[in-house]
XYZ file of C-alpha atoms in Angstrom:
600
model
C -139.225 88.546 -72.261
C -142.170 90.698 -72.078
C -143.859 93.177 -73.882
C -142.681 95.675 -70.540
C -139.601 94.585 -71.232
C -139.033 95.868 -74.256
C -140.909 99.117 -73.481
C -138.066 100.152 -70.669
C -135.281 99.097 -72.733
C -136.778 101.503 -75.282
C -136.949 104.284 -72.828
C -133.895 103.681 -71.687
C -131.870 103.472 -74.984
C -133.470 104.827 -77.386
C -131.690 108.668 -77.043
C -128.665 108.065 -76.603
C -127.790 104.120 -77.958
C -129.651 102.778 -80.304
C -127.238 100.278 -81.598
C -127.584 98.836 -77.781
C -131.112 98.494 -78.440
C -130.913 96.635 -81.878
C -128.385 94.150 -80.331
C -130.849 93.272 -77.016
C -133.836 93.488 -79.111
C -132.098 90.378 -81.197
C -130.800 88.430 -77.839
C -134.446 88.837 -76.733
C -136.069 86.973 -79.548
C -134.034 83.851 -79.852
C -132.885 81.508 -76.906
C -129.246 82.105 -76.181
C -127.132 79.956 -78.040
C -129.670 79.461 -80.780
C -128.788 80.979 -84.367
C -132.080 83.025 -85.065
C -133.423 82.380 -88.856
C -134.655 85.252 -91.076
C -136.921 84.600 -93.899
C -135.071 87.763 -95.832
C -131.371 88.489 -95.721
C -128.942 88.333 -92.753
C -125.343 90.216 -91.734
C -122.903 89.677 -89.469
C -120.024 92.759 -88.063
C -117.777 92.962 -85.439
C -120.025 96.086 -84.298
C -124.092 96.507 -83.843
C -123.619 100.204 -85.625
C -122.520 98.715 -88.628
C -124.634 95.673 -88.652
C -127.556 98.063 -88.295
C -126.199 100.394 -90.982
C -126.051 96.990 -92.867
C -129.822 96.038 -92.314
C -131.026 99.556 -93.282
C -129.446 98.799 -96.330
C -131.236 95.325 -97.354
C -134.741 97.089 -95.594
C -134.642 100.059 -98.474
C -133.923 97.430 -101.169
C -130.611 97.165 -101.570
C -128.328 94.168 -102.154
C -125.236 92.343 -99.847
C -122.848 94.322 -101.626
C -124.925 97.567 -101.009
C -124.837 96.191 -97.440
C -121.714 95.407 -96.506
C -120.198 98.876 -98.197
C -122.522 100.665 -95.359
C -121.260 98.280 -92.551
C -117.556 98.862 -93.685
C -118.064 102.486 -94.055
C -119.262 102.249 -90.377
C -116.904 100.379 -88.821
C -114.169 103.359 -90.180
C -115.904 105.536 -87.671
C -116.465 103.079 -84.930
C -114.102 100.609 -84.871
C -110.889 102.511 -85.640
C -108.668 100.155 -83.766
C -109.285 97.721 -86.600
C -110.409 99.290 -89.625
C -110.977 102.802 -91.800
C -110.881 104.713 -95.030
C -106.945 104.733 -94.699
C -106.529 100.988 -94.646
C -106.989 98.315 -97.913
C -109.039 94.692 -97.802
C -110.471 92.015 -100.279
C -114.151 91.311 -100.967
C -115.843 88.217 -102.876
C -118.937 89.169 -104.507
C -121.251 86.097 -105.606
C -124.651 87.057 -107.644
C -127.027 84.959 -107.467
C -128.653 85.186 -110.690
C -125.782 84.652 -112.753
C -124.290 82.104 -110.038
C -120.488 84.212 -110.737
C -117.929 84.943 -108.375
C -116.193 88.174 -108.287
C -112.939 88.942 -106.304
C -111.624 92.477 -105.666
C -108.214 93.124 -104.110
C -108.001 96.872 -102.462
C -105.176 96.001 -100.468
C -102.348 98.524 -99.638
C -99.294 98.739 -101.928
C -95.541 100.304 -101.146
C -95.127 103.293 -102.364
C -92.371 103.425 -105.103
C -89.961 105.144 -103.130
C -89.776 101.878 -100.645
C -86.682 99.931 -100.592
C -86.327 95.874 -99.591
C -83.884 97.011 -96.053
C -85.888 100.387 -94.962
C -86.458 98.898 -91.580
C -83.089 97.272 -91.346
C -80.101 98.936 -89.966
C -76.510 97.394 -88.838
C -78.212 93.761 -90.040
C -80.970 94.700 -87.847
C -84.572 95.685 -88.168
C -85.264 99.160 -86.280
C -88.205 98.383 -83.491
C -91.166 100.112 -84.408
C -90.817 101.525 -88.091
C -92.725 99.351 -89.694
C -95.859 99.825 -87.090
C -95.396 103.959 -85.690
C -95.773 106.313 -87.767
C -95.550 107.377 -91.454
C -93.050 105.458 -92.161
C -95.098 102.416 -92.133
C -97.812 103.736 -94.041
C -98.191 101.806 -97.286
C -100.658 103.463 -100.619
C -104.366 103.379 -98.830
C -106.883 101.222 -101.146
C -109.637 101.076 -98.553
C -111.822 104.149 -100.115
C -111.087 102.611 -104.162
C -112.503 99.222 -103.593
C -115.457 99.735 -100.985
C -116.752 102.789 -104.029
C -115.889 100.462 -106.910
C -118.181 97.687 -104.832
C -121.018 99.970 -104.637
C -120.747 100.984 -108.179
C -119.928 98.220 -110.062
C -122.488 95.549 -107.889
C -124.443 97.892 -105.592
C -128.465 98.787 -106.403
C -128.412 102.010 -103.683
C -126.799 105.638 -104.468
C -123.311 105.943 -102.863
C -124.708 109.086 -100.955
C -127.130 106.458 -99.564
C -124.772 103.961 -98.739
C -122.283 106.367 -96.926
C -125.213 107.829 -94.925
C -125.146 105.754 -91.733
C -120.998 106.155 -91.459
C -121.720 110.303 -91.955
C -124.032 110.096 -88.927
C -121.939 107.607 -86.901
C -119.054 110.341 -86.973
C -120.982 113.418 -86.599
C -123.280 112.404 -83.656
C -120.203 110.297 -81.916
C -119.950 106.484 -80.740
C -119.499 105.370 -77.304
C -115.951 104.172 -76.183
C -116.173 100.644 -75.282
C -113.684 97.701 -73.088
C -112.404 96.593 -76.481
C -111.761 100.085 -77.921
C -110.030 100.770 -74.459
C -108.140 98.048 -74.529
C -106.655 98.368 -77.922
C -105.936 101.794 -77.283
C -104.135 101.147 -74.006
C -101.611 99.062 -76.003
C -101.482 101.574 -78.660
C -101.731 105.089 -76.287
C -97.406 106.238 -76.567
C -97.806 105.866 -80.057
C -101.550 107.804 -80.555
C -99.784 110.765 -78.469
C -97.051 110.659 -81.058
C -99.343 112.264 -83.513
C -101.314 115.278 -82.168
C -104.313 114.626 -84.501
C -104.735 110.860 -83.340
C -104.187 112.411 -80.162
C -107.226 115.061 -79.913
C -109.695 112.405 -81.902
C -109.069 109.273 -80.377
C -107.973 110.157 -77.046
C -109.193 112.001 -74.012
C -107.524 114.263 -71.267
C -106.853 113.058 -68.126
C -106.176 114.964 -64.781
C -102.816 116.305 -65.448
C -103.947 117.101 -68.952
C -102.409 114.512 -70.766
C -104.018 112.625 -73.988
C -105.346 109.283 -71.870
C -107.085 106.003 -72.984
C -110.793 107.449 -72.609
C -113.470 105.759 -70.256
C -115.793 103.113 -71.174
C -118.478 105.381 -72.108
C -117.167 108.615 -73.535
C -118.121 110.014 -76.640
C -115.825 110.380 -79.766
C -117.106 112.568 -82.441
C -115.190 112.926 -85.880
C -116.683 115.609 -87.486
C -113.217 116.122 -89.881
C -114.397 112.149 -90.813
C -118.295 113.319 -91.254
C -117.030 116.080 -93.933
C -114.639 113.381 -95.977
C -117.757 111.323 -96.105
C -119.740 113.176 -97.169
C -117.382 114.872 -99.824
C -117.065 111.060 -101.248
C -120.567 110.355 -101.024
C -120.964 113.444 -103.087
C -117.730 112.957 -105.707
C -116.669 109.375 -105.216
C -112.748 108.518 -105.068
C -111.659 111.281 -106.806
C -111.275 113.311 -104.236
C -109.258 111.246 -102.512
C -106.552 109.763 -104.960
C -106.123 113.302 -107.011
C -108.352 115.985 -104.657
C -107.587 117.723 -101.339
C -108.036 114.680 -99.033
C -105.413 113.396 -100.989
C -103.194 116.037 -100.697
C -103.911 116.738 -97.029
C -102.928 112.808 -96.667
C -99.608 113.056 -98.213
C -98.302 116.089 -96.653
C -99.230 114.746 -93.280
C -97.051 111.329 -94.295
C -94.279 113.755 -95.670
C -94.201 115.948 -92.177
C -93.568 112.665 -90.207
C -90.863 111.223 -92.582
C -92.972 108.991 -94.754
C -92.835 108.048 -98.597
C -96.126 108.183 -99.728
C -96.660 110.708 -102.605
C -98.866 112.305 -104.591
C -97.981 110.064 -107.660
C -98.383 107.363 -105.490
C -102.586 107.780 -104.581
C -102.488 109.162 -108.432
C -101.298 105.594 -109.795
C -103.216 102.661 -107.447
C -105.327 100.233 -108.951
C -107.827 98.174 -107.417
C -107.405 94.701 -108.415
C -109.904 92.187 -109.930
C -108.892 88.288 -109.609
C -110.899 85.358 -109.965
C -111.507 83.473 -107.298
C -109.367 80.713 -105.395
C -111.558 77.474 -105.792
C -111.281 74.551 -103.677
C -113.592 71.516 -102.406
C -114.545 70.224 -98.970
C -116.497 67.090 -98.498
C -118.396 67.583 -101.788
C -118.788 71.240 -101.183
C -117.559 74.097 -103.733
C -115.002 76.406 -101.853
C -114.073 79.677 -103.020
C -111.607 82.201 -100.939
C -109.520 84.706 -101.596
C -105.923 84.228 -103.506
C -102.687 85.479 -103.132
C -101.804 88.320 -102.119
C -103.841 86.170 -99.768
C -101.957 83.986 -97.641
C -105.485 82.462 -96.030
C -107.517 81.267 -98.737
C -104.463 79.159 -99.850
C -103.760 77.730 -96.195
C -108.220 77.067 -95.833
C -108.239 75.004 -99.087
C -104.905 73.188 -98.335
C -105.508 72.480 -94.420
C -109.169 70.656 -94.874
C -108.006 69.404 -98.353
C -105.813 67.319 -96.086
C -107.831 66.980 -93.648
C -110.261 65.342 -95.842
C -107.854 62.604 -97.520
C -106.546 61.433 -93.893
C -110.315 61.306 -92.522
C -112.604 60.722 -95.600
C -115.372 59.763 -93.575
C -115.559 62.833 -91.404
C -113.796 64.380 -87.890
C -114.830 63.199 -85.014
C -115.370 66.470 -82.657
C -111.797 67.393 -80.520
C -110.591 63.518 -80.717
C -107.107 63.694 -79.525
C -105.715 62.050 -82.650
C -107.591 64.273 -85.127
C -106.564 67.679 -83.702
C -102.934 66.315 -83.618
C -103.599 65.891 -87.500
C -105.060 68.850 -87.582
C -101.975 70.807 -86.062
C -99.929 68.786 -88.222
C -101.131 70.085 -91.612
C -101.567 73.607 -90.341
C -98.161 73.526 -89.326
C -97.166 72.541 -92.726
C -98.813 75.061 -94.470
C -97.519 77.753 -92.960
C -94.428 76.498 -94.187
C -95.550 76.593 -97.297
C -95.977 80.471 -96.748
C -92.839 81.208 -95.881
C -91.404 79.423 -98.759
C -93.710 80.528 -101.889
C -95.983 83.097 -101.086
C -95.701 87.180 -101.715
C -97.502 89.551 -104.597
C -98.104 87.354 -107.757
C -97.412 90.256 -109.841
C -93.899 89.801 -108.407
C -93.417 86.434 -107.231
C -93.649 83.387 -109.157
C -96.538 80.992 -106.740
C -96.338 77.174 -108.013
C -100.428 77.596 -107.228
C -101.270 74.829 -109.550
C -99.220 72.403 -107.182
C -99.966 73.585 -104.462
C -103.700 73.234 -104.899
C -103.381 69.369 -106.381
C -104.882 66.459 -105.254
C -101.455 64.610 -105.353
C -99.671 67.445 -103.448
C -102.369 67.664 -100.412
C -102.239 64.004 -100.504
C -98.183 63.819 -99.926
C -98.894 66.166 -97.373
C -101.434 64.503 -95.761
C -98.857 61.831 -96.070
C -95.910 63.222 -94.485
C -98.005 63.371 -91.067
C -96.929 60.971 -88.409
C -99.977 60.207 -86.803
C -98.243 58.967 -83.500
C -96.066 62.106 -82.777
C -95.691 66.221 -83.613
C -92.977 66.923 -86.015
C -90.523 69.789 -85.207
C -90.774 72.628 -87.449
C -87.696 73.199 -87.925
C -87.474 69.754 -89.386
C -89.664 70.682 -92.231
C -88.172 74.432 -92.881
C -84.572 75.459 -90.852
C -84.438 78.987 -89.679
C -83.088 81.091 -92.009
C -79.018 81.016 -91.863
C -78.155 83.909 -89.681
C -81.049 84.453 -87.752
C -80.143 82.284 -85.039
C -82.770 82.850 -82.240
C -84.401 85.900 -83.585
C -87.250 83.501 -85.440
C -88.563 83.177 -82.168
C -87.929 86.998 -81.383
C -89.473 90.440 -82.022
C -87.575 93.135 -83.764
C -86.223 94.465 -80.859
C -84.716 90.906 -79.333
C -87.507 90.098 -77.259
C -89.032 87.247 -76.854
C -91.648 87.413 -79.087
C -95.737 86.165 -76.830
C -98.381 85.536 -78.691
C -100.180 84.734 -75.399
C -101.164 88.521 -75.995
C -101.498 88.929 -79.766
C -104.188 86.940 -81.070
C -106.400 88.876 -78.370
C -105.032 92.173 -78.393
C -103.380 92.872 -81.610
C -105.559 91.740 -84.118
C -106.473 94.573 -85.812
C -108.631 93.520 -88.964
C -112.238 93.048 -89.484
C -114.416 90.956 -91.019
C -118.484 91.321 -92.959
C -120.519 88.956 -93.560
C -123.669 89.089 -95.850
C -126.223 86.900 -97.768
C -129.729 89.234 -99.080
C -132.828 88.098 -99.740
C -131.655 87.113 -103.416
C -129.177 84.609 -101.853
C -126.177 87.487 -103.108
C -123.365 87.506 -100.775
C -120.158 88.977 -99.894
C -117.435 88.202 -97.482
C -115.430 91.085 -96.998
C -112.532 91.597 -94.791
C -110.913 95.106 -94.206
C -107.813 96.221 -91.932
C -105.729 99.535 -91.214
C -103.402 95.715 -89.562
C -102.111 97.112 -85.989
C -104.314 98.765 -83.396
C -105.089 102.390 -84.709
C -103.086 101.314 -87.654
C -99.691 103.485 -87.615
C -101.412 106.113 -85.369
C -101.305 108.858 -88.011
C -104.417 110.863 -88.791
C -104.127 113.294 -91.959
C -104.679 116.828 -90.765
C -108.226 118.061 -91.110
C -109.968 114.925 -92.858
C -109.981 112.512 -89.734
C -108.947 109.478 -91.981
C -106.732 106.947 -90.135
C -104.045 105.695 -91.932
C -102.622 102.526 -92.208
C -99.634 100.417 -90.972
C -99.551 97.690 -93.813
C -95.742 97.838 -94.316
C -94.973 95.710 -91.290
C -96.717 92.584 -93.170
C -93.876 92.309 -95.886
C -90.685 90.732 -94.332
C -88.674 93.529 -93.277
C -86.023 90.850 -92.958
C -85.975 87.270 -93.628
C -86.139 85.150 -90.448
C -87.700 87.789 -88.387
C -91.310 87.677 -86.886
C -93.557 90.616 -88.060
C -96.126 91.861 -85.667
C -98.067 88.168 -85.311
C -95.199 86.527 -85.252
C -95.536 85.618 -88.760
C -92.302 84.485 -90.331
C -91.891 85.683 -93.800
C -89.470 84.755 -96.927
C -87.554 86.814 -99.614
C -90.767 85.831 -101.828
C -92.076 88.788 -99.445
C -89.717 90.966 -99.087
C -90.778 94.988 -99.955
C -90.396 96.677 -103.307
C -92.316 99.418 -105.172
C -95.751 98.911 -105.816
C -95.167 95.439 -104.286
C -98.922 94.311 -101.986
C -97.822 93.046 -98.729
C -98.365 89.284 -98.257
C -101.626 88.909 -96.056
C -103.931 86.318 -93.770
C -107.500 87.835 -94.486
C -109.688 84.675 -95.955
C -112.752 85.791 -96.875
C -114.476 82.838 -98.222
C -117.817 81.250 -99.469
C -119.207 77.817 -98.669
C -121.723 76.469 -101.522
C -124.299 73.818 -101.584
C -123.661 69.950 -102.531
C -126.792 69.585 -104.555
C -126.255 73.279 -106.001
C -122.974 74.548 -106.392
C -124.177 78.101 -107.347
C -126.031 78.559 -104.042
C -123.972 80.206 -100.915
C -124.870 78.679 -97.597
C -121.828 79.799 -95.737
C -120.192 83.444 -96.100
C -117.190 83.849 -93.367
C -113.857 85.642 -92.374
C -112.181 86.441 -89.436
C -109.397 88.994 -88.136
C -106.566 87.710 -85.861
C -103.592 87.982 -87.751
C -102.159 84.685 -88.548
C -104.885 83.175 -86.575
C -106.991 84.174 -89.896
C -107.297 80.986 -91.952
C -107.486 78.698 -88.841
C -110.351 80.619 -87.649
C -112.089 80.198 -91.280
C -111.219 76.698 -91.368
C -112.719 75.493 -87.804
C -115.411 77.390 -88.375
C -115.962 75.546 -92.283
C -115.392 72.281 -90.269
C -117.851 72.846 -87.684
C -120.516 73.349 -89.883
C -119.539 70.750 -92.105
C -118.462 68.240 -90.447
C -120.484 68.937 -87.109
C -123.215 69.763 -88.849
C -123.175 73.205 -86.393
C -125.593 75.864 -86.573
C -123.550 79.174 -86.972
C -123.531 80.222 -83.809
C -122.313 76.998 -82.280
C -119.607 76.698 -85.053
C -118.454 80.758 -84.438
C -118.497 80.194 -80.609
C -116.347 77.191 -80.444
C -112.894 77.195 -78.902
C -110.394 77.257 -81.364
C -106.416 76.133 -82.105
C -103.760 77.398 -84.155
C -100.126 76.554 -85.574
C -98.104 78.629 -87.705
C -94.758 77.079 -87.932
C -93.213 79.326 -85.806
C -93.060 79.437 -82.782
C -93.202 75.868 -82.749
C -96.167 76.033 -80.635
C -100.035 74.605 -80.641
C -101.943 77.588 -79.613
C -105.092 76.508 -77.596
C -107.523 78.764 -76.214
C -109.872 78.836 -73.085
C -112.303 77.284 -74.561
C -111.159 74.201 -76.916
C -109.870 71.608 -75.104
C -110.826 69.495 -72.093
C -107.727 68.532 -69.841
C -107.443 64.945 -70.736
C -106.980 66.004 -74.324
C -104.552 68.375 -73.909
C -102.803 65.536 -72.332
C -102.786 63.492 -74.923
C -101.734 65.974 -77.236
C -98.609 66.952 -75.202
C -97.382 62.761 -75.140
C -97.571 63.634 -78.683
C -94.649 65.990 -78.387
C -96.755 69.106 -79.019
C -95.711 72.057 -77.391
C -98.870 74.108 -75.962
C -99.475 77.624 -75.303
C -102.819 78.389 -73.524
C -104.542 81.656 -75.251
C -107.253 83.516 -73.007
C -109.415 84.113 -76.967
C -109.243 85.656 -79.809
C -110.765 85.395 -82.737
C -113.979 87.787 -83.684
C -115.510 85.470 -86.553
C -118.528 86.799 -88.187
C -120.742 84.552 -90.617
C -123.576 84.130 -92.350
C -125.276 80.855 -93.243
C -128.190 79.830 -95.756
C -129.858 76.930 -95.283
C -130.267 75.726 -99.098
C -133.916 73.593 -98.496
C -135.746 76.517 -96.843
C -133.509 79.611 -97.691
C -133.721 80.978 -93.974
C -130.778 82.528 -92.977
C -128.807 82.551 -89.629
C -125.971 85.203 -88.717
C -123.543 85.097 -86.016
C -120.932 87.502 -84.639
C -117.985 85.774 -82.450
C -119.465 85.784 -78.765
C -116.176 86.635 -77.670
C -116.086 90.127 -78.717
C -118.959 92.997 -79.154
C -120.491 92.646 -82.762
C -123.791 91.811 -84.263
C -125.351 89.523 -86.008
C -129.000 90.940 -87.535
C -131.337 89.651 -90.408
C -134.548 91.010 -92.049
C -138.253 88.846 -91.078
């Protein structure tokens, strides 16, 4: 590219886009498909704003944490279709001079006035409850943990931190195909509320709120002022202050539970660390109420014991192994996993050597087992394991794509400090309820407990009575956020990673681990890759458009595997450090429109 170049890209960005510019300045300077490395630190979003946000951060000397608080703050304004200050998530936090580990849960809990059978009526679950509306909204965490991050690890002032998301909603962001295309699938329900409505929506020729063009400006100036009144005051305002008030009188006028005792009483969460090896490296990812770190450390801890030597890339027989753990860890989840602080997790088994290795065992490498071998359908449910809530059949041809409503950050500084951080409001503009006058989204999060054993949730996840609702109970979730450290110095990050995709989480995490591991990948190779999935149910191998060459798939289905072709999904973001020379590489999944940006 030449100097020209540039020079008419600034012209023709610079007053009106300049999050464009950032993210064809970077696929200027490195050769496509190469991962680009910086000398200082490096961050990945699923959005340039927030990546930039992000790098302003590390340029005026602050730290990952400082970093990704700025990018998450961001992607509340821009990226409402998969994150915001009304939704929950879970951080690790590694420092690099003290080579320690720090987990934070900020995830949603029910509010205390939630019962086990709220979405169920006549033996049924009602269609929709548990994702429209305020009756889905569970006790938002989001605003908690990302100013506990900043204060407890961060080097910047919050008001400096919170400055690029206060100028992302006042001056507006530019609709684009993936905003559109989550908000088509979530448009009946944003007219529901008149507030989603107005913000997130546009009028079209009869008048009617509409899905807006690619291109159209959304400004939340209601957003800007809660901002900045948290930049100024920190959470307060929002647990005990008039945010908070304004937030539970809008959930009380549509029917919800949430109260004012309810944002009075949460608690973020501090947990150490789920630890884990692969292949000699230290693995540490996010336990339960995680569902995903568990599934990362058990899938490749089986994976390692039936190929000890290494995976050969897309062999037939290794991806049939492959499916076959995954499969069985997901039935694992249904069985034992909810809330710790309600459910009693055999974790220590789980995690063993001599449980991964029965496991790895109970694989028969010539043919696919049928799940409902390993885990029958719950008594009762008949067909409706393989159906939605309303009796349809349930397709994740369009979910993993479409519906994945989560978001991942990736960062490693200068220092070699890093954080994985993965955020969510869950569906597509969450439960499409804004609280009146502060522009804060809120969250759907009650649709990932089981609102009835035997019956999908909104991935088709299958859940157990271990996570069924009750007061104060965290919903059982995918997000992995999860660190990758050096063989020769297990203190050192060289991988920070996390996905969205709803069940499609820990897979994600894991391929991407294995690529670089295995394949010895450079990030951007291992994030683009095709990918595969299995969750028990449906009893299906989930391949996308990308993974697979024909003869393979072949092979795969004279194995008795059952595929379902996926067009993508996915949306990894990661970070890598190589531990000899300390440059960094970033990578945001090709498939959708982040960033990945680092400091020379």
């Amino acid at each position: 590219m030449t100097e020209a170049w540039h020079v008419d890209t600034v012209k023709m960005w610079s007053h009106r886009n300049r999050w464009t510019l950032a993210l064809a300045l970077l696929m200027a300077a490195a050769p496509a498909g190469a991962a680009r490395p910086y000398r200082g630190g490096a961050v990945a979003t699923a959005h340039p704003a927030a990546s930039e946000a992000a790098l302003k951060m590390l340029q005026k000397g602050g730290n990952a944490v400082d970093a990704a608080v700025a990018a998450a703050t961001t992607l509340a304004v821009v990226g409402p279709y998969h994150s915001g200050l009304g939704g929950g998530g879970f951080a690790l936090v590694h420092d690099a001079k003290t080579g320690g580990t720090r987990v934070l849960d900020f995830r949603e809990v029910a509010p205390q006035a939630a019962t086990r059978d709220m979405y169920v009526k006549d033996g049924k679950v009602v269609p929709g409850l548990s994702t429209d509306g305020a009756l889905s909204v569970a006790v938002p965490g989001a605003v908690a943990g990302y100013l506990e991050l900043v204060e407890k690890h961060g080097k910047l002032p919050r008001a400096v931190v919170l400055q690029p998301a206060i100028e992302a909603a006042r001056a507006g962001f530019w609709v684009t195909p993936k905003y559109q295309a989550v908000a088509k699938l979530r448009r009946d329900c944003l007219r529901q509320d008149p507030e989603a409505a107005r913000i997130f929506l546009a009028r079209n020729e009869a008048g009617e709120p509409d899905v807006p063009p690619v291109g159209y400006l959304v400004k939340q100036p209601d957003l800007a002022r809660t901002l900045s009144t948290l930049a100024k005051s920190g959470a307060a305002p929002f647990y005990t202050g008039a945010i908070g008030q304004a937030v539970v009188d809008t959930v009380k006028k549509g029917g919800g539970l949430l109260t004012r005792e309810d944002l009075k009483a949460y608690k973020t969460r501090a947990q150490e660390p789920l630890e884990g090896s692969y292949r000699g490296h230290r693995l540490l990812t996010m336990p339960p109420p995680s569902a995903g770190g568990l599934a990362v450390l058990q899938v490749l801890g089986a994976l390692e014991k039936l190929r000890p030597q290494g995976l050969t890339f897309r062999d037939a027989e290794e991806v049939h192994l492959y499916a076959e753990a995954v499969r069985r860890v997901y039935v694992d989840r249904t069985k034992y996993l909810g809330d710790p602080a309600f459910v009693k997790i055999p974790m220590e088994r789980l995690t063993s050597q001599g449980y991964l290795a029965d496991l790895a065992g109970s694989i028969d490498p010539k043919k696919a087992t049928s799940s409902a071998s390993l885990l029958p359908p719950v008594e009762g449910a008949g067909e409706s394991t393989l159906q939605k809530p309303d009796g349809s059949w349930y397709d994740p041809s369009h979910a993993p794509a479409d519906k994945k409503n989560t978001t991942h950050i990736s960062v490693i500084d200068k220092d070699g400090n890093a954080v994985a951080l993965t955020t969510t409001v869950n569906y597509g503009f969450g439960s499409c309820l804004v609280a009146k006058g502060t522009g804060v989204l809120l969250n759907d999060e009650m649709d990932d407990f089981s609102a009835r054993p035997g019956v999908p949730n909104a991935y088709g996840l299958v859940g157990g009575e271990a996570n069924a609702i009750a007061p104060g109970k965290v919903p059982l979730s995918s997000m992995a956020p999860t660190l990758v450290f050096s063989k020769e110095d297990p203190k050192k990050v060289i991988l920070a990673v996390g996905s969205p995709g709803g069940s499609t989480i820990p897979t994600t995490v894991i391929q991407v681990i294995s690529n670089v591991v295995d394949q010895g990948m450079d990030v951007t190779r291992a994030v683009g890759q095709g990918r595969l999935h299995h969750q028990y149910l449906p009893d299906e191998l989930w391949v996308d458009q990308y993974a697979l060459e024909p003869a393979t798939l072949r092979l795969l289905e004279a194995k008795g595997h059952k595929l379902r072709h996926i067009p993508a999904w996915g949306d990894a973001e990661a970070v890598h450090s190589d531990p000899q020379t300390n440059l960094r590489s970033a990578a945001s999944d090709p498939r959708n429109e982040g960033a990945a940006l680092g400091q020379d």
